mmCIF file of C-alpha atoms and ligand atoms in Angstrom:
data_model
loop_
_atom_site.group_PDB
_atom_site.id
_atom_site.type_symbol
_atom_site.label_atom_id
_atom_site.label_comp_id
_atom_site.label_asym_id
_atom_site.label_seq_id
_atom_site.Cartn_x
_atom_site.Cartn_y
_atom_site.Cartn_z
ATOM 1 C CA UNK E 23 -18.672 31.917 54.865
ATOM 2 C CA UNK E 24 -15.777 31.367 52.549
ATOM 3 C CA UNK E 25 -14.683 27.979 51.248
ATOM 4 C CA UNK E 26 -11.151 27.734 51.552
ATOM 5 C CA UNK E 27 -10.178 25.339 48.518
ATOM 6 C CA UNK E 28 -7.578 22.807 49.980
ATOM 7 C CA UNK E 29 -4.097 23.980 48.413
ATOM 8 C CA UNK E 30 -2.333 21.896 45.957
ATOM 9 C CA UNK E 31 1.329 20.522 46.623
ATOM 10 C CA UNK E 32 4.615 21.521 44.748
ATOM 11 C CA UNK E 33 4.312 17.745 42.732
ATOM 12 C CA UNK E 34 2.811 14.300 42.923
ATOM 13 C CA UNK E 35 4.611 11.047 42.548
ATOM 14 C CA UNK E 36 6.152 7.637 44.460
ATOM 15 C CA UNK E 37 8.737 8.727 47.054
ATOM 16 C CA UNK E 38 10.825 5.779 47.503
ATOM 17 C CA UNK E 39 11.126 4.278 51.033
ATOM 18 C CA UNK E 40 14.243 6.114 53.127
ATOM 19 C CA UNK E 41 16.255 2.643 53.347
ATOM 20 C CA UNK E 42 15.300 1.798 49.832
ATOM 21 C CA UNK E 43 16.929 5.740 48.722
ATOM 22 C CA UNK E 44 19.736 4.477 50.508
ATOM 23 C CA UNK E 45 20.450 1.299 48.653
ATOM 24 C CA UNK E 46 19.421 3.158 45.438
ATOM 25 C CA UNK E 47 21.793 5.622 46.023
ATOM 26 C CA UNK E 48 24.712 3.401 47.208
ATOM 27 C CA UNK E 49 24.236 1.243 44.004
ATOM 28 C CA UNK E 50 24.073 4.417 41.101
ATOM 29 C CA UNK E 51 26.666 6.227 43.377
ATOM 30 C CA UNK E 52 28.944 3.264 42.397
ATOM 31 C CA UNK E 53 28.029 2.819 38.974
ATOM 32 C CA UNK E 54 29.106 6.470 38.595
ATOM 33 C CA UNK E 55 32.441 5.557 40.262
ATOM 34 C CA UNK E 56 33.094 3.236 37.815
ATOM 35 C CA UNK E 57 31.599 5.313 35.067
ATOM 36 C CA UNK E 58 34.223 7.962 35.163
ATOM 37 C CA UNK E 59 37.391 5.296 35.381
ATOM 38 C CA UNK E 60 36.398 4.059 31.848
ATOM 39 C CA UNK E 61 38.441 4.796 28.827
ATOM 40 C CA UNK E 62 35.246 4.569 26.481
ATOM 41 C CA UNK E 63 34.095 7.579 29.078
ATOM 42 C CA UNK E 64 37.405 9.285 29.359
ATOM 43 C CA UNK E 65 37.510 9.543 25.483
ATOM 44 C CA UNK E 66 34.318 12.384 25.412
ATOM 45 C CA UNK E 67 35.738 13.936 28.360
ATOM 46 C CA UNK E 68 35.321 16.903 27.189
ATOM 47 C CA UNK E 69 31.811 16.698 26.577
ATOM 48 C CA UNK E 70 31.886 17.226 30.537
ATOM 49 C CA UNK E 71 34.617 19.570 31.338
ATOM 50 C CA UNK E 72 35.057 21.492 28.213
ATOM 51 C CA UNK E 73 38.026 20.090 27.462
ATOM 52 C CA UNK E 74 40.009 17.343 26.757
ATOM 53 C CA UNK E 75 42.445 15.560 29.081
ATOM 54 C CA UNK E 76 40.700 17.085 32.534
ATOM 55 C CA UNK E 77 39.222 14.273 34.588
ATOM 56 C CA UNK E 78 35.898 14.589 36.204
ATOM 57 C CA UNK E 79 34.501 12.984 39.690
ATOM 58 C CA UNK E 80 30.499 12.227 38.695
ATOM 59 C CA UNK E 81 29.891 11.895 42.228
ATOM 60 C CA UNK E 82 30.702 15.904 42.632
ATOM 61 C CA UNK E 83 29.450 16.688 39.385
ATOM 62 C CA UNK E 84 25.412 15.424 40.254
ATOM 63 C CA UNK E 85 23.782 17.105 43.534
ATOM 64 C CA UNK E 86 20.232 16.698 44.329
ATOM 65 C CA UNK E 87 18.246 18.194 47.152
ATOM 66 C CA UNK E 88 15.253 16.298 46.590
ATOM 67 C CA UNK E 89 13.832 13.248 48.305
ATOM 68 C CA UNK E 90 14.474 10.424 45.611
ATOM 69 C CA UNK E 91 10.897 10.136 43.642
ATOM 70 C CA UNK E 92 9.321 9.374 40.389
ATOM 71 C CA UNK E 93 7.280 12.347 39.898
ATOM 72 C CA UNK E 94 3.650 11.868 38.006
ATOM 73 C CA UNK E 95 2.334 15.263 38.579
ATOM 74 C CA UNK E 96 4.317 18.496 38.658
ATOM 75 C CA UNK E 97 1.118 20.765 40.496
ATOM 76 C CA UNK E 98 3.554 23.759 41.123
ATOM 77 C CA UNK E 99 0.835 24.343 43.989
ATOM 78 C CA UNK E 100 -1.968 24.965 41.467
ATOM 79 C CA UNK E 101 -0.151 26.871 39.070
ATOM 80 C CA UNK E 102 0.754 24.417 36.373
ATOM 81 C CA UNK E 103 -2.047 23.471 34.291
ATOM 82 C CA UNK E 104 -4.230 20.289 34.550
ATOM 83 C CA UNK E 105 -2.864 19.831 38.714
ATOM 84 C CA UNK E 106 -6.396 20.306 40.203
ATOM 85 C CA UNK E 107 -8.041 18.079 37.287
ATOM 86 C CA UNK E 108 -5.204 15.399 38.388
ATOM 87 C CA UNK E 109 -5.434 15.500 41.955
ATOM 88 C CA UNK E 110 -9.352 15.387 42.026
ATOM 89 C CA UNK E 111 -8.872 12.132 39.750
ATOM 90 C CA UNK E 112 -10.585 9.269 41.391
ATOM 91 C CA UNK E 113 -7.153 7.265 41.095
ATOM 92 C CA UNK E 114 -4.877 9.373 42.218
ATOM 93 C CA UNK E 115 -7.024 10.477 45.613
ATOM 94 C CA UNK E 116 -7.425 6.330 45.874
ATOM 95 C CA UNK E 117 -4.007 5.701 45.661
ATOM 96 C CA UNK E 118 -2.551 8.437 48.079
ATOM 97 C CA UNK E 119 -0.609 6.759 50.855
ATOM 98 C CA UNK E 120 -0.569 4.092 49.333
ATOM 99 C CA UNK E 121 2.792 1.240 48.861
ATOM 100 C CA UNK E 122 3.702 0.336 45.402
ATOM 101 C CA UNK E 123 7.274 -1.427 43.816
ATOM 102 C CA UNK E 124 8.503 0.691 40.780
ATOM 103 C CA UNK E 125 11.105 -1.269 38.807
ATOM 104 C CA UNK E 126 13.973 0.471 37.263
ATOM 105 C CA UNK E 127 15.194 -0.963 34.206
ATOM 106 C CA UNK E 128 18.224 1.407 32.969
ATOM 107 C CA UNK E 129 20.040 4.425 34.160
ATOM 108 C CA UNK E 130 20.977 7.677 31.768
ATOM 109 C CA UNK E 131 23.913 9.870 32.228
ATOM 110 C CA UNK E 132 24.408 13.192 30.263
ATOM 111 C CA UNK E 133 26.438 16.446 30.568
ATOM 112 C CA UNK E 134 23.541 17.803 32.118
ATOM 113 C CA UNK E 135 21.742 14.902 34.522
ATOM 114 C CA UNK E 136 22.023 11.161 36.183
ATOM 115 C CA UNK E 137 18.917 9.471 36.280
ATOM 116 C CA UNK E 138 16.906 6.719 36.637
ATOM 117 C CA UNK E 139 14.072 5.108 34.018
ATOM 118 C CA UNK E 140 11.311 3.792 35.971
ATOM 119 C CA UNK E 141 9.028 0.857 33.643
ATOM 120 C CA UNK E 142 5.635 1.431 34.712
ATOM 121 C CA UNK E 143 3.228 -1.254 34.502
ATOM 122 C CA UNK E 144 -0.129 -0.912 33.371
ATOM 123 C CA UNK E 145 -1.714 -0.038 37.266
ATOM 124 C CA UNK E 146 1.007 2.459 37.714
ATOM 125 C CA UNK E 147 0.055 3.935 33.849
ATOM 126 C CA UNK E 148 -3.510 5.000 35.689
ATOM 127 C CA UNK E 149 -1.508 7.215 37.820
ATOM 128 C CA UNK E 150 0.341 8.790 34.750
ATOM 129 C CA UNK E 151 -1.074 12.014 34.028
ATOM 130 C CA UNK E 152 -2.906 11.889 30.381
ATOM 131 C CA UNK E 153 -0.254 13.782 27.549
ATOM 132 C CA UNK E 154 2.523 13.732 30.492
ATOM 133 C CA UNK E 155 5.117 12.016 28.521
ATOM 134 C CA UNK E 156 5.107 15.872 26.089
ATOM 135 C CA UNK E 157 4.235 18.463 28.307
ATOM 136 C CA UNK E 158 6.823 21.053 28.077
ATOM 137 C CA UNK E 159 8.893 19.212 25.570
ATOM 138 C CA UNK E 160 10.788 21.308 23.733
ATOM 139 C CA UNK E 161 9.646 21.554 19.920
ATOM 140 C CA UNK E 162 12.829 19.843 18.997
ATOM 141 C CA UNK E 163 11.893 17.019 20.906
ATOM 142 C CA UNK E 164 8.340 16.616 20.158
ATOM 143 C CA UNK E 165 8.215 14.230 17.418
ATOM 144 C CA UNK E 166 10.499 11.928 19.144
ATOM 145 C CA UNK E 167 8.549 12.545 22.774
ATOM 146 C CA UNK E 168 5.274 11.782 20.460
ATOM 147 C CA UNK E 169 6.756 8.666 18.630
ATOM 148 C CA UNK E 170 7.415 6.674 21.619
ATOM 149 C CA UNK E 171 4.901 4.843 24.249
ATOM 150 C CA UNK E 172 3.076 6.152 26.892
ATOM 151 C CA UNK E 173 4.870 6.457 30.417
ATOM 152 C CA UNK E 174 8.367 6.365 28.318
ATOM 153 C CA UNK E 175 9.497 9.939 30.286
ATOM 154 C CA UNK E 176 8.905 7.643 33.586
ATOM 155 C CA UNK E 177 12.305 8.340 35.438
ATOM 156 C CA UNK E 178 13.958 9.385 39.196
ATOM 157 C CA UNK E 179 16.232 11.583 38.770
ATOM 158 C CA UNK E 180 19.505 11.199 40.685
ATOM 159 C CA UNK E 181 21.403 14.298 40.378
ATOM 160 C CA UNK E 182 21.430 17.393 38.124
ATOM 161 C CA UNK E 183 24.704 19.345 37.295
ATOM 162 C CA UNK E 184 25.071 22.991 38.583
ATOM 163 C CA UNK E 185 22.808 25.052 37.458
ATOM 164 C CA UNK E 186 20.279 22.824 35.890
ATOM 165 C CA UNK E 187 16.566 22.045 36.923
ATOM 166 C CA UNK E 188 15.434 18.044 37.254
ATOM 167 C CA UNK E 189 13.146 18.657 34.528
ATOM 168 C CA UNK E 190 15.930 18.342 32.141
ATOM 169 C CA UNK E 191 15.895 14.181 33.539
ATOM 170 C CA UNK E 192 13.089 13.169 31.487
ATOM 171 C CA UNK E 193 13.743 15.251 28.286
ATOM 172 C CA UNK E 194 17.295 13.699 28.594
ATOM 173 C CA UNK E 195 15.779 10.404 29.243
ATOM 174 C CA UNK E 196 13.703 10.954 25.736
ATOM 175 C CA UNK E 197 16.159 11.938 23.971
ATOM 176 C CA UNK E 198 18.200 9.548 24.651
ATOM 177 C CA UNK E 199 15.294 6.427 23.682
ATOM 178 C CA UNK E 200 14.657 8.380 20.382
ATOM 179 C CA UNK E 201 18.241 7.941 19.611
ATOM 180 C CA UNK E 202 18.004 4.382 20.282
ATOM 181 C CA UNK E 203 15.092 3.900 18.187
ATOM 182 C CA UNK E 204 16.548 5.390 15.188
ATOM 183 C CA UNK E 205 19.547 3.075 15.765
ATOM 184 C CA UNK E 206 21.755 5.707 16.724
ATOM 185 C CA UNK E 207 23.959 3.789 20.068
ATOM 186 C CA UNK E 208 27.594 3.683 19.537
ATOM 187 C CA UNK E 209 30.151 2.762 21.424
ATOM 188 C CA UNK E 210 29.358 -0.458 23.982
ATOM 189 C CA UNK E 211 30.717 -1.720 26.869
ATOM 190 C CA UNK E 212 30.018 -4.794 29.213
ATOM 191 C CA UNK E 213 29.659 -3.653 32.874
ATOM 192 C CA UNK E 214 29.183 -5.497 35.976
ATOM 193 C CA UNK E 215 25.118 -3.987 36.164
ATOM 194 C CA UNK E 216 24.154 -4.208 32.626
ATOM 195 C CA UNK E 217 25.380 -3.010 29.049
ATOM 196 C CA UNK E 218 26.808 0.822 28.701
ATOM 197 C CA UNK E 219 26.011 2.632 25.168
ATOM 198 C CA UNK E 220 27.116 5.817 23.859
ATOM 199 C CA UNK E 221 24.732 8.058 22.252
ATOM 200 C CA UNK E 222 27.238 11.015 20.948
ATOM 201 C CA UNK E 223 27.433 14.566 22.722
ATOM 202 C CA UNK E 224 28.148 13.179 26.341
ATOM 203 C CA UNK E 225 24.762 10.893 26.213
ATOM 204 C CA UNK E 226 25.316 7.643 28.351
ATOM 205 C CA UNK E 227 22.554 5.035 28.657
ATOM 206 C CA UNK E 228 23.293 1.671 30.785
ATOM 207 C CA UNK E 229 20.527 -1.174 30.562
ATOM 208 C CA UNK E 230 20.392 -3.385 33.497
ATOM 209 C CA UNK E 231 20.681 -6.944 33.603
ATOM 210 C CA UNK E 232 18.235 -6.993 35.943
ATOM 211 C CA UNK E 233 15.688 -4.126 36.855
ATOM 212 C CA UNK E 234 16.537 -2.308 40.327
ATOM 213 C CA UNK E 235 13.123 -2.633 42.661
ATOM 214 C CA UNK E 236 12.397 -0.124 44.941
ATOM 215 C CA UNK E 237 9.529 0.580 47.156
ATOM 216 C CA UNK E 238 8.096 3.639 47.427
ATOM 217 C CA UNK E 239 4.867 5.339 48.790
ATOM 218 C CA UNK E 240 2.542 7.727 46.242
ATOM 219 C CA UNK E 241 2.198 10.804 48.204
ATOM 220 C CA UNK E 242 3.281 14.692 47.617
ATOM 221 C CA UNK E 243 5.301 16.882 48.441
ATOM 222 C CA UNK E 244 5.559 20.944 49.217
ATOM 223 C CA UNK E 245 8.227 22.912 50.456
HETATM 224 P P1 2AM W 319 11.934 15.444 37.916
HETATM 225 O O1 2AM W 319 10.631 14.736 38.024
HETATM 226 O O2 2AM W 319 12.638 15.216 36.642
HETATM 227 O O3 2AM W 319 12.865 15.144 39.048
HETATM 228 C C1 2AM W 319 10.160 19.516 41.516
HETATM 229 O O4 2AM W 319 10.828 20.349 40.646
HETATM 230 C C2 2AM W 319 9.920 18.165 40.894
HETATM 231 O O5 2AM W 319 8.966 18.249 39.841
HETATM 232 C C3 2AM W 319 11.147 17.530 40.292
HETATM 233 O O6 2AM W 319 11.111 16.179 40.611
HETATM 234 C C4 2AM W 319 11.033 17.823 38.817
HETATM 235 O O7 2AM W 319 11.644 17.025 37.902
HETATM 236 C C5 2AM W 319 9.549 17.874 38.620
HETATM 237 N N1 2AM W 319 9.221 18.881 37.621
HETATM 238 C C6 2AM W 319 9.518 20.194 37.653
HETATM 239 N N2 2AM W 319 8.998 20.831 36.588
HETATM 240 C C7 2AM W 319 8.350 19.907 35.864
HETATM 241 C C8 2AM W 319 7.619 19.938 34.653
HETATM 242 N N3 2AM W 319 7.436 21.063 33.988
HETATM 243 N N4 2AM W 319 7.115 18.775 34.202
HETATM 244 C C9 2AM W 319 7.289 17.628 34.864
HETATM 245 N N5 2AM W 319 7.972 17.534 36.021
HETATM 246 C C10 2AM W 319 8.509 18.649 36.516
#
């Protein structure tokens, strides 16, 4: 007889509690309210619309169909490579089901995606998938993606602008802490959550005062 091997889900990751997507979502929903009232915002404008002097509501401008999650593992059922190796992993098959806090410490905003950087602490690192933080990084991006520490792509994303793919979060989200590295933040401003910085070409980065929890099972998910 033949051995059906068991099929492999779309991706891997924590999927944050329903009620805890809710408060997530009420809270960056109104950060992006205030976001777009801003002059230091309304100055690159047009690094949203195109051009200058057109206003833009960030609440319209971000959809996402996905449940809110932190993914570790993109398996595309099977097809993407190292997904089997990942989900035979002792770890992971331990930790399925399984409650765990992630803590998110700053939020990104860019032309192209809103999202959220998850800090992953050193139980949660087991879970990250081994060269996760480059795969699929564009070459551009590599040395930066390469010169910062493990678990640094870590992120939920909230929202993607039409026509772009989530993906696009955590290369955003790298970009954006290479930038910061080299020293590169402009522009500053005080909000009520944390400290806003520009980093040129539409690149927003807010730090929080203090990290957003959110509880969230590891678990999978297929279409
Ligand atoms: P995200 O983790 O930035 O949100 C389904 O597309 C999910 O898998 C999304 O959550 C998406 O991005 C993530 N994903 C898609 N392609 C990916 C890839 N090549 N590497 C890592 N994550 C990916």
């Amino acid at each position: 007889t033949q051995q059906k091997e068991p099929e492999l889900p779309f991706f891997i990751g924590w999927f944050l509690l329903p009620e805890e997507e809710e408060r997530i979502k009420c809270a960056t929903m109104d950060f992006l309210k205030t976001l777009d009232t801003l002059d230091a915002f309304k100055e690159h404008i047009s690094e949203f619309t195109g051009e200058a002097e057109k206003e833009v509501d960030l609440e319209q401008y971000f959809q996402n169909a996905l449940p809110l999650h932190c993914t570790t593992k993109f398996c595309d059922y099977g097809k993407a490579e190292g997904a089997k190796e990942y989900a035979e992993l002792q770890v992971v098959k331990e930790s399925f089901g399984k409650s765990d806090e992630l803590s998110v410490t700053a939020l990104i905003v860019t032309p192209r995606t809103f999202g959220a950087r998850v800090a992953l602490t050193e139980t949660q690192m087991k879970l990250w998938p081994e060269g996760a933080d480059k795969e699929g990084v564009p070459p551009a991006l590599l040395p930066s993606a390469e010169s910062l520490p493990g678990g640094s792509r870590a992120h939920v994303t909230l929202g993607c602008s039409a026509g772009v793919e989530s993906v696009q979060t955590g290369l955003d989200l790298l970009d954006i802490l290479a930038l910061q590295k080299e020293g590169k933040e402009g522009t500053q401003v005080e909000m009520e959550l944390g400290t806003l910085s520009y980093l040129s070409e539409g690149r927003w980065f807010l730090a929080l005062r203090e990290p957003i929890t959110a509880d969230t099972t590891f678990s999978s998910f297929s279409e």
